[in-house]
Short mmCIF file of C-alpha atoms in Angstrom, two decimals:
data_model
loop_
_atom_site.label_atom_id
_atom_site.label_comp_id
_atom_site.label_asym_id
_atom_site.label_seq_id
_atom_site.Cartn_x
_atom_site.Cartn_y
_atom_site.Cartn_z
CA MET U 285 32.37 -9.70 80.29
CA ASP U 286 33.26 -10.85 83.85
CA ARG U 287 36.09 -8.34 84.11
CA GLY U 288 33.78 -5.57 82.92
CA TRP U 289 31.22 -6.35 85.60
CA GLY U 290 33.98 -6.54 88.23
CA PHE U 291 35.24 -3.09 87.24
CA LEU U 292 31.71 -1.68 87.31
CA ILE U 293 31.01 -3.11 90.77
CA GLY U 294 34.27 -1.72 92.09
CA LEU U 295 33.54 1.69 90.59
CA LEU U 296 30.03 1.79 92.04
CA GLY U 297 31.44 0.74 95.40
CA ALA U 298 33.90 3.63 95.39
CA VAL U 299 31.12 6.06 94.50
CA TRP U 300 28.96 4.71 97.32
CA LEU U 301 31.76 5.10 99.83
CA LEU U 302 32.41 8.69 98.81
CA SER U 303 28.74 9.69 98.79
CA SER U 304 28.09 8.07 102.20
CA GLY U 305 30.94 9.86 103.88
CA HIS U 306 33.19 6.81 104.19
CA GLY U 307 35.57 8.20 101.60
CA GLU U 308 36.15 11.56 103.25
CA GLN U 309 39.23 10.42 105.13
CA GLN U 310 41.06 7.44 103.76
CA PRO U 311 43.08 5.61 106.42
CA PRO U 312 46.83 5.86 105.96
CA GLU U 313 47.33 2.12 106.42
CA THR U 314 48.18 -0.13 103.54
CA ALA U 315 45.99 -3.11 102.71
CA ALA U 316 48.51 -5.37 104.45
CA GLN U 317 48.35 -3.29 107.61
CA ARG U 318 44.56 -3.38 107.62
CA CYS U 319 44.59 -7.19 107.46
CA PHE U 320 47.57 -7.90 109.67
CA CYS U 321 48.16 -4.99 112.04
CA GLN U 322 46.08 -6.69 114.75
CA VAL U 323 47.47 -10.15 113.93
CA SER U 324 50.67 -9.86 115.91
CA GLY U 325 51.98 -10.32 119.41
CA TYR U 326 50.55 -12.74 121.96
CA LEU U 327 47.40 -14.77 121.35
CA ASP U 328 44.47 -14.85 123.77
CA ASP U 329 44.52 -17.81 126.19
CA CYS U 330 48.09 -18.62 125.07
CA THR U 331 51.67 -17.79 126.00
CA CYS U 332 52.81 -17.83 122.37
CA ASP U 333 53.08 -14.97 119.89
CA VAL U 334 52.28 -14.89 116.19
CA GLU U 335 55.81 -14.03 115.10
CA THR U 336 57.29 -17.12 116.77
CA ILE U 337 54.75 -19.33 115.01
CA ASP U 338 55.49 -17.73 111.64
CA ARG U 339 59.23 -18.31 111.92
CA PHE U 340 58.87 -21.86 113.21
CA ASN U 341 56.29 -22.95 110.66
CA ASN U 342 57.48 -21.20 107.52
CA TYR U 343 61.18 -21.95 107.76
CA ARG U 344 61.59 -25.06 109.91
CA LEU U 345 58.44 -27.16 109.59
CA PHE U 346 56.50 -26.40 106.40
CA PRO U 347 58.97 -27.75 103.77
CA ARG U 348 59.48 -31.11 105.47
CA LEU U 349 55.80 -31.53 106.25
CA GLN U 350 54.86 -30.98 102.60
CA LYS U 351 57.37 -33.63 101.54
CA LEU U 352 55.84 -36.12 103.98
CA LEU U 353 52.31 -35.44 102.76
CA GLU U 354 53.35 -36.16 99.18
CA SER U 355 54.27 -39.75 100.11
CA ASP U 356 51.94 -42.63 99.25
CA TYR U 357 50.93 -43.29 102.84
CA PHE U 358 49.52 -39.79 103.33
CA ARG U 359 48.23 -38.91 99.87
CA TYR U 360 45.60 -41.67 99.66
CA TYR U 361 42.55 -41.14 101.84
CA LYS U 362 39.53 -43.42 101.92
CA VAL U 363 36.23 -41.59 102.23
CA ASN U 364 32.53 -42.10 101.67
CA LEU U 365 31.23 -39.01 99.89
CA LYS U 366 27.79 -40.54 99.29
CA ARG U 367 26.58 -40.62 102.88
CA PRO U 368 23.22 -38.84 103.14
CA CYS U 369 22.88 -35.62 105.09
CA PRO U 370 21.39 -36.57 108.49
CA PHE U 371 19.83 -33.14 109.14
CA TRP U 372 17.97 -31.97 106.03
CA ASN U 373 17.03 -33.24 102.58
CA ASP U 374 17.16 -30.12 100.41
CA ILE U 375 20.83 -30.30 99.47
CA SER U 376 21.69 -28.39 96.30
CA GLN U 377 24.48 -30.36 94.65
CA CYS U 378 27.19 -28.25 93.03
CA GLY U 379 27.19 -28.94 89.31
CA ARG U 380 30.47 -27.20 88.55
CA ARG U 381 33.34 -29.32 87.25
CA ASP U 382 35.63 -27.96 89.94
CA CYS U 383 33.33 -29.39 92.63
CA ALA U 384 33.85 -32.95 91.39
CA VAL U 385 36.18 -35.45 93.03
CA LYS U 386 38.07 -37.99 90.96
CA PRO U 387 38.42 -41.25 92.93
CA CYS U 388 41.33 -43.63 92.42
CA GLN U 389 41.19 -46.68 90.23
CA SER U 390 41.95 -49.90 92.06
CA ASP U 391 45.40 -50.31 90.50
CA GLU U 392 46.44 -46.76 91.47
CA VAL U 393 46.48 -47.43 95.23
CA PRO U 394 49.47 -49.31 96.71
CA ASP U 395 48.58 -52.88 97.65
CA GLY U 396 49.86 -52.38 101.20
CA ILE U 397 47.36 -49.60 101.77
CA LYS U 398 44.42 -51.44 100.22
CA SER U 399 45.06 -54.58 102.28
CA ALA U 400 45.32 -52.55 105.48
CA SER U 401 42.86 -49.78 104.80
CA TYR U 402 42.58 -48.66 108.40
CA LYS U 403 45.44 -50.44 110.09
CA TYR U 404 48.86 -48.99 110.69
CA SER U 405 51.32 -51.87 110.48
CA GLU U 406 51.60 -55.36 109.07
CA GLU U 407 51.89 -56.96 112.50
CA ALA U 408 48.91 -55.11 113.95
CA ASN U 409 46.98 -55.81 110.78
CA ASN U 410 47.36 -59.57 111.17
CA LEU U 411 46.29 -59.46 114.82
CA ILE U 412 43.24 -57.31 114.18
CA GLU U 413 42.08 -59.47 111.28
CA GLU U 414 42.21 -62.52 113.55
CA CYS U 415 40.21 -60.67 116.18
CA GLU U 416 37.62 -59.44 113.70
CA GLN U 417 37.17 -62.93 112.31
CA ALA U 418 36.68 -64.32 115.82
CA GLU U 419 34.16 -61.61 116.61
CA ARG U 420 32.18 -62.27 113.42
CA LEU U 421 31.92 -65.93 114.41
CA GLY U 422 30.68 -64.98 117.86
CA ALA U 423 33.68 -66.77 119.27
CA VAL U 424 34.44 -64.75 122.39
CA ASP U 425 34.17 -67.83 124.60
CA GLU U 426 36.27 -70.41 126.36
CA SER U 427 37.34 -72.05 123.11
CA LEU U 428 39.64 -69.10 122.42
CA SER U 429 42.92 -68.49 124.12
CA GLU U 430 42.96 -65.90 126.87
CA GLU U 431 45.16 -63.67 124.71
CA THR U 432 42.73 -63.77 121.76
CA GLN U 433 39.71 -63.08 123.99
CA LYS U 434 41.49 -60.08 125.44
CA ALA U 435 42.44 -58.79 121.98
CA VAL U 436 38.88 -59.07 120.68
CA LEU U 437 37.44 -57.24 123.66
CA GLN U 438 40.08 -54.53 123.57
CA TRP U 439 39.65 -53.77 119.89
CA THR U 440 35.88 -53.66 120.27
CA LYS U 441 36.39 -51.30 123.17
CA HIS U 442 38.56 -49.12 120.98
CA ASP U 443 36.03 -49.05 118.15
CA ASP U 444 33.32 -47.91 120.55
CA SER U 445 35.61 -45.54 122.41
CA SER U 446 33.95 -42.53 123.96
CA ASP U 447 37.15 -40.58 123.30
CA ASN U 448 36.49 -40.38 119.56
CA PHE U 449 35.50 -36.84 118.62
CA CYS U 450 34.33 -37.61 115.09
CA GLU U 451 31.72 -39.91 113.64
CA ALA U 452 33.97 -41.89 111.36
CA ASP U 453 33.02 -42.96 107.87
CA ASP U 454 32.16 -46.59 107.30
CA ILE U 455 35.17 -47.16 105.09
CA GLN U 456 34.11 -50.77 104.51
CA SER U 457 31.00 -49.50 102.73
CA PRO U 458 30.81 -50.17 98.97
CA ASP U 459 30.42 -46.40 98.58
CA ALA U 460 33.77 -45.65 100.23
CA GLU U 461 36.55 -44.91 97.73
CA TYR U 462 40.21 -43.96 97.83
CA VAL U 463 41.00 -40.41 96.78
CA ASP U 464 44.41 -39.09 95.81
CA LEU U 465 44.58 -35.83 97.75
CA LEU U 466 47.33 -34.47 95.50
CA LEU U 467 45.10 -34.85 92.44
CA ASN U 468 42.07 -33.36 94.22
CA PRO U 469 43.57 -30.25 95.89
CA GLU U 470 41.55 -27.96 98.11
CA ARG U 471 40.86 -24.76 96.18
CA TYR U 472 38.11 -22.38 95.13
CA THR U 473 35.31 -24.26 93.37
CA GLY U 474 32.60 -21.60 93.07
CA TYR U 475 30.56 -23.19 95.87
CA LYS U 476 29.25 -20.19 97.83
CA GLY U 477 26.13 -18.26 98.68
CA PRO U 478 23.16 -19.47 100.79
CA ASP U 479 23.99 -23.18 100.47
CA ALA U 480 27.52 -22.72 101.82
CA TRP U 481 26.39 -20.16 104.42
CA LYS U 482 23.79 -22.63 105.70
CA ILE U 483 26.51 -25.16 106.58
CA TRP U 484 28.55 -22.68 108.59
CA ASN U 485 25.45 -21.13 110.12
CA VAL U 486 24.33 -24.49 111.54
CA ILE U 487 27.84 -25.15 112.84
CA TYR U 488 28.09 -21.80 114.63
CA GLU U 489 24.48 -21.35 115.74
CA GLU U 490 23.75 -24.89 116.95
CA ASN U 491 27.10 -26.37 117.93
CA CYS U 492 29.24 -23.63 119.48
CA PHE U 493 27.38 -23.35 122.81
CA LYS U 494 25.81 -20.09 121.61
CA PRO U 495 22.29 -19.06 122.64
CA GLN U 496 19.97 -17.92 119.86
CA THR U 497 19.71 -14.47 121.41
CA ILE U 498 23.42 -13.80 120.82
CA LYS U 499 24.05 -12.80 117.20
CA ARG U 500 27.30 -13.69 115.47
CA PRO U 501 28.97 -10.67 113.79
CA LEU U 502 28.61 -10.46 110.00
CA ASN U 503 26.36 -13.51 109.78
CA PRO U 504 25.29 -13.41 106.10
CA LEU U 505 21.95 -15.07 106.94
CA ALA U 506 21.07 -12.41 109.53
CA SER U 507 20.11 -8.82 108.80
CA GLY U 508 20.28 -5.52 110.61
CA GLN U 509 23.33 -6.28 112.70
CA GLY U 510 25.17 -3.35 114.19
CA LYS U 511 28.03 -2.54 116.50
CA SER U 512 25.94 -3.27 119.59
CA GLU U 513 25.37 -6.86 118.44
CA GLU U 514 29.11 -7.27 117.90
CA ASN U 515 29.85 -5.96 121.38
CA THR U 516 27.23 -8.27 122.85
CA PHE U 517 28.73 -11.27 121.06
CA TYR U 518 32.25 -10.66 122.30
CA SER U 519 31.10 -9.86 125.81
CA TRP U 520 29.32 -13.22 125.78
CA LEU U 521 32.36 -15.01 124.33
CA GLU U 522 34.75 -13.59 126.93
CA GLY U 523 32.32 -14.64 129.66
CA LEU U 524 32.46 -18.30 128.64
CA CYS U 525 34.60 -20.86 130.39
CA VAL U 526 37.95 -21.43 128.72
CA GLU U 527 36.84 -24.74 127.17
CA LYS U 528 33.77 -23.36 125.41
CA ARG U 529 35.64 -20.27 124.31
CA ALA U 530 38.37 -22.52 122.88
CA PHE U 531 35.74 -24.57 121.03
CA TYR U 532 34.43 -21.48 119.25
CA ARG U 533 37.93 -20.31 118.42
CA LEU U 534 38.83 -23.72 116.96
CA ILE U 535 35.83 -23.64 114.63
CA SER U 536 36.48 -20.03 113.67
CA GLY U 537 40.14 -20.87 113.03
CA LEU U 538 39.19 -23.81 110.82
CA HIS U 539 36.77 -21.58 108.90
CA ALA U 540 39.46 -18.94 108.47
CA SER U 541 42.03 -21.49 107.31
CA ILE U 542 39.67 -22.85 104.65
CA ASN U 543 39.04 -19.33 103.38
CA VAL U 544 42.79 -18.68 103.16
CA HIS U 545 43.12 -21.82 101.01
CA LEU U 546 40.30 -20.70 98.70
CA SER U 547 41.87 -17.27 98.29
CA ALA U 548 45.33 -18.73 97.63
CA ARG U 549 44.17 -21.26 95.03
CA TYR U 550 41.61 -19.23 93.13
CA LEU U 551 40.63 -19.70 89.50
CA LEU U 552 42.20 -16.58 87.99
CA GLN U 553 41.83 -17.41 84.33
CA GLU U 554 40.20 -20.13 82.25
CA THR U 555 40.64 -20.84 78.57
CA TRP U 556 39.83 -23.84 76.43
CA LEU U 557 43.48 -24.86 76.79
CA GLU U 558 44.12 -24.46 80.51
CA LYS U 559 43.09 -23.07 83.88
CA LYS U 560 45.28 -20.71 85.85
CA TRP U 561 45.06 -20.93 89.65
CA GLY U 562 46.73 -18.51 92.01
CA HIS U 563 46.46 -15.88 94.75
CA ASN U 564 43.39 -13.65 94.60
CA ILE U 565 44.23 -10.62 96.73
CA THR U 566 40.75 -9.14 96.30
CA GLU U 567 39.13 -12.33 97.62
CA PHE U 568 41.49 -12.39 100.58
CA GLN U 569 40.72 -8.75 101.44
CA GLN U 570 36.98 -9.35 101.29
CA ARG U 571 37.34 -12.04 103.91
CA PHE U 572 40.02 -10.59 106.20
CA ASP U 573 40.52 -6.84 105.67
CA GLY U 574 40.03 -5.09 109.02
CA ILE U 575 37.87 -2.33 107.50
CA LEU U 576 35.84 -4.39 105.05
CA THR U 577 35.00 -6.95 107.76
CA GLU U 578 34.45 -4.34 110.48
CA GLY U 579 37.30 -5.75 112.53
CA GLU U 580 36.28 -9.41 112.16
CA GLY U 581 38.99 -10.44 109.69
CA PRO U 582 41.98 -10.01 112.03
CA ARG U 583 40.11 -11.85 114.81
CA ARG U 584 39.56 -14.78 112.47
CA LEU U 585 43.23 -14.89 111.56
CA LYS U 586 44.22 -14.94 115.22
CA ASN U 587 41.86 -17.87 115.73
CA LEU U 588 43.68 -19.64 112.89
CA TYR U 589 46.91 -19.31 114.87
CA PHE U 590 45.10 -20.64 117.95
CA LEU U 591 44.03 -23.70 115.96
CA TYR U 592 47.63 -24.13 114.79
CA LEU U 593 48.85 -24.24 118.39
CA ILE U 594 46.22 -26.81 119.41
CA GLU U 595 47.10 -29.20 116.59
CA LEU U 596 50.83 -28.60 117.10
CA ARG U 597 50.45 -29.51 120.77
CA ALA U 598 48.61 -32.73 119.90
CA LEU U 599 51.40 -33.78 117.53
CA SER U 600 54.00 -33.18 120.24
CA LYS U 601 51.98 -35.34 122.65
CA VAL U 602 51.55 -38.29 120.30
CA LEU U 603 55.27 -38.73 119.52
CA PRO U 604 55.63 -41.87 121.76
CA PHE U 605 52.96 -43.66 119.70
CA PHE U 606 54.97 -43.26 116.50
CA GLU U 607 58.36 -43.89 118.14
CA ARG U 608 57.55 -47.49 119.02
CA PRO U 609 59.79 -49.89 117.03
CA ASP U 610 56.94 -51.91 115.50
CA PHE U 611 55.06 -48.93 114.17
CA GLN U 612 55.46 -48.38 110.45
CA LEU U 613 53.82 -46.30 107.74
CA PHE U 614 52.88 -49.48 105.93
CA THR U 615 52.39 -49.28 102.16
CA GLY U 616 54.24 -52.45 101.13
CA ASN U 617 57.36 -50.62 99.93
CA LYS U 618 59.78 -51.37 102.75
CA ILE U 619 62.49 -48.87 101.81
CA GLN U 620 60.09 -45.97 101.33
CA ASP U 621 58.18 -46.91 104.47
CA GLU U 622 61.37 -46.75 106.54
CA GLU U 623 62.43 -43.42 105.00
CA ASN U 624 59.01 -41.92 105.61
CA LYS U 625 58.99 -43.04 109.23
CA MET U 626 62.38 -41.36 109.72
CA LEU U 627 61.02 -38.16 108.17
CA LEU U 628 57.87 -38.39 110.31
CA LEU U 629 59.92 -38.72 113.50
CA GLU U 630 62.18 -35.82 112.45
CA ILE U 631 59.09 -33.64 112.06
CA LEU U 632 57.61 -34.72 115.39
CA HIS U 633 60.89 -34.10 117.23
CA GLU U 634 61.04 -30.67 115.61
CA ILE U 635 57.52 -30.03 116.83
CA LYS U 636 58.46 -31.27 120.30
CA SER U 637 61.23 -28.65 120.40
CA PHE U 638 58.81 -25.75 119.85
CA PRO U 639 59.41 -23.46 122.85
CA LEU U 640 55.91 -22.09 123.47
CA HIS U 641 53.44 -24.97 123.29
CA PHE U 642 49.81 -24.46 124.25
CA ASP U 643 49.10 -25.54 127.82
CA GLU U 644 45.95 -27.65 127.81
CA ASN U 645 46.13 -28.43 131.54
CA SER U 646 43.57 -25.72 132.25
CA PHE U 647 40.98 -27.65 130.24
CA PHE U 648 38.41 -29.59 132.27
CA ALA U 649 40.35 -28.94 135.45
CA GLY U 650 37.49 -27.98 137.78
CA ASP U 651 35.00 -30.13 139.69
CA LYS U 652 35.37 -33.69 138.36
CA LYS U 653 31.67 -34.27 137.80
CA GLU U 654 31.17 -30.94 136.02
CA ALA U 655 34.40 -31.39 134.07
CA HIS U 656 33.30 -34.83 132.86
CA LYS U 657 29.95 -33.47 131.66
CA LEU U 658 31.64 -30.52 129.95
CA LYS U 659 34.09 -32.82 128.18
CA GLU U 660 31.21 -35.01 126.99
CA ASP U 661 29.32 -31.94 125.69
CA PHE U 662 32.51 -30.81 123.97
CA ARG U 663 32.90 -34.20 122.30
CA LEU U 664 29.26 -34.50 121.23
CA HIS U 665 29.20 -31.02 119.73
CA PHE U 666 32.27 -31.81 117.68
CA ARG U 667 30.89 -35.17 116.55
CA ASN U 668 27.81 -33.31 115.37
CA ILE U 669 29.97 -30.96 113.30
CA SER U 670 31.67 -33.97 111.69
CA ARG U 671 28.20 -35.22 110.65
CA ILE U 672 27.29 -31.84 109.15
CA MET U 673 30.11 -32.32 106.63
CA ASP U 674 27.88 -34.88 104.88
CA CYS U 675 25.52 -32.00 104.07
CA VAL U 676 28.05 -30.02 102.01
CA GLY U 677 26.80 -29.80 98.42
CA CYS U 678 30.24 -29.52 96.79
CA PHE U 679 31.96 -32.91 96.82
CA LYS U 680 35.49 -31.50 96.83
CA CYS U 681 34.54 -29.19 99.71
CA ARG U 682 32.93 -32.18 101.44
CA LEU U 683 36.11 -34.24 101.01
CA TRP U 684 38.35 -31.61 102.59
CA GLY U 685 35.77 -30.68 105.20
CA LYS U 686 35.49 -34.29 106.35
CA LEU U 687 39.26 -34.75 106.36
CA GLN U 688 39.98 -31.57 108.31
CA THR U 689 37.27 -32.14 110.91
CA GLN U 690 38.47 -35.72 111.40
CA GLY U 691 42.02 -34.42 111.73
CA LEU U 692 41.03 -31.86 114.37
CA GLY U 693 38.91 -34.47 116.14
CA THR U 694 41.93 -36.79 116.23
CA ALA U 695 44.05 -33.97 117.68
CA LEU U 696 41.48 -33.46 120.44
CA LYS U 697 41.39 -37.21 121.11
CA ILE U 698 45.18 -37.13 121.57
CA LEU U 699 45.11 -34.16 123.92
CA PHE U 700 42.59 -35.91 126.17
CA SER U 701 44.48 -39.23 126.12
CA GLU U 702 47.74 -38.17 127.74
CA LYS U 703 47.69 -40.84 130.45
CA LEU U 704 46.81 -43.58 127.96
CA ILE U 705 49.70 -42.55 125.72
CA ALA U 706 52.08 -42.52 128.68
CA ASN U 707 51.07 -46.08 129.60
CA MET U 708 51.51 -47.59 126.14
CA PRO U 709 53.69 -50.71 125.90
CA GLU U 710 57.07 -50.20 124.23
CA SER U 711 56.28 -52.88 121.67
CA GLY U 712 53.26 -54.73 120.35
CA PRO U 713 49.77 -53.36 119.72
CA SER U 714 48.61 -50.52 121.92
CA TYR U 715 45.19 -51.50 123.21
CA GLU U 716 44.28 -48.51 125.36
CA PHE U 717 45.38 -45.85 122.88
CA HIS U 718 45.32 -46.50 119.16
CA LEU U 719 45.14 -44.48 115.96
CA THR U 720 43.76 -45.99 112.78
CA ARG U 721 45.34 -45.21 109.44
CA GLN U 722 42.38 -42.94 108.66
CA GLU U 723 43.06 -40.94 111.81
CA ILE U 724 46.79 -40.71 111.09
CA VAL U 725 46.28 -39.55 107.50
CA SER U 726 43.65 -37.00 108.48
CA LEU U 727 45.67 -35.76 111.48
CA PHE U 728 48.75 -34.89 109.43
CA ASN U 729 46.89 -33.64 106.38
CA ALA U 730 44.67 -31.42 108.52
CA PHE U 731 47.73 -29.94 110.21
CA GLY U 732 49.31 -29.62 106.78
CA ARG U 733 46.36 -27.44 105.74
CA ILE U 734 46.80 -25.20 108.79
CA SER U 735 50.55 -25.03 108.20
CA THR U 736 49.87 -24.05 104.58
CA SER U 737 47.50 -21.31 105.73
CA VAL U 738 50.17 -19.79 107.98
CA LYS U 739 52.64 -19.91 105.09
CA GLU U 740 50.11 -18.33 102.73
CA LEU U 741 49.54 -15.46 105.15
CA GLU U 742 53.16 -14.51 104.62
CA ASN U 743 52.57 -14.57 100.86
CA PHE U 744 49.45 -12.42 101.10
CA ARG U 745 51.22 -10.00 103.42
CA ASN U 746 53.96 -9.55 100.83
CA PHE U 747 51.46 -9.16 97.98
CA GLN U 748 49.45 -6.55 99.86
CA GLU U 749 52.46 -4.49 100.84
CA LYS U 750 53.03 -3.96 97.12
CA ALA U 751 49.37 -3.50 96.18
CA LYS U 752 47.42 -0.25 96.00
CA PRO U 753 44.43 0.21 98.36
CA LEU U 754 41.30 -1.56 97.19
CA TRP U 755 37.80 -0.62 98.30
CA LEU U 756 34.94 -3.09 98.15
CA VAL U 757 31.52 -2.93 99.77
CA TYR U 758 30.24 -6.50 99.73
CA LYS U 759 31.19 -9.44 101.97
CA VAL U 760 31.35 -13.14 101.15
CA PHE U 761 32.65 -14.73 104.39
#
């Protein structure tokens, strides 16, 4: 029945195109050319080109990164999926089985991770626990050693740091649970329509520095948009300062990446015996085809590459933090922990060698007072987006939304902490700059999602070069 309706919709769409004059002259481009012809060459606000990123990611970085993310340290993520939405109450919970998240049983998580749920090493773990105990007892006084007083104050300072771009989950809450990311993969769940559009609409309309009078192209919750609105939007975007323009492009890139994942892991067939997941070319074209999206699709894909460069740059900057001798990916399995640290450092050194890194020095480089205010606005807007993730009605979408926003927020924190990273001690806890285990896991998994998107674009490009032209008239982005 579903296939019959799909065929009928496609047939009616073709008839509509022909009768409205759109079918009089079919463009000579293939489907792949319509999606990708504008996604090449140099990226706006960057010195890097798409082709260099493709080669570097797909053949040098992607395989090793996937191996790292399959390790115990990175596959288990603690998250509170029961936090209430802070902005509205009418959340429609997705009742589909594919929206559900299966949390880990207590005996499934390595003891080293459970005992250090947000710490990064055994040594640091012991020190922090002492500090937290002292703080709970209200013992920051003369009865403590000078070293302990300093540690307590420094860790409190870190917890309240104004450099955090995300509102972190309370992972000590009884509602927080470990999730095995490998057993709960990001893929198409059927969560779409007004409920999903509302999330993205609030993100774009209220958190991307956009006035209400400027209409976003192809906004599914707006009607009557035309070419003039599109021109107005991009004229406004180009007129923004580089920081605000980058903010919009980061969000658009994240949105595009998520849609690539959903198209690449789509439920193609379901029987009582099994489900078949795979690449849905039709879904991908609906979201990114240059004609079907009136030119928006290729722009979104270029923003995905922009996001890739930002997160890649952050990983290159944070290498000294992970190179310190006492840092370890602590799970309790000493041999595996050492092997995984070696693999992690190999990946980071590979990233460091990338020849065309994004140059973030132009960010917040103007008048100091104005730059400070702009940075604070930047941070608060992104923190707000991290809170919106608690309003997503599909729990699996909420899980991956929270992880990827925390990962991007951690990348931004790194980019704006260059001096703190440079001044870290060679050994011992780093008080001024620190990453919790939650931040580390989300940082690498979020970049892993972007890396996967870039790899999947190569797959879709190959599929579409072999596919016949497909005409559709409805949009789901």
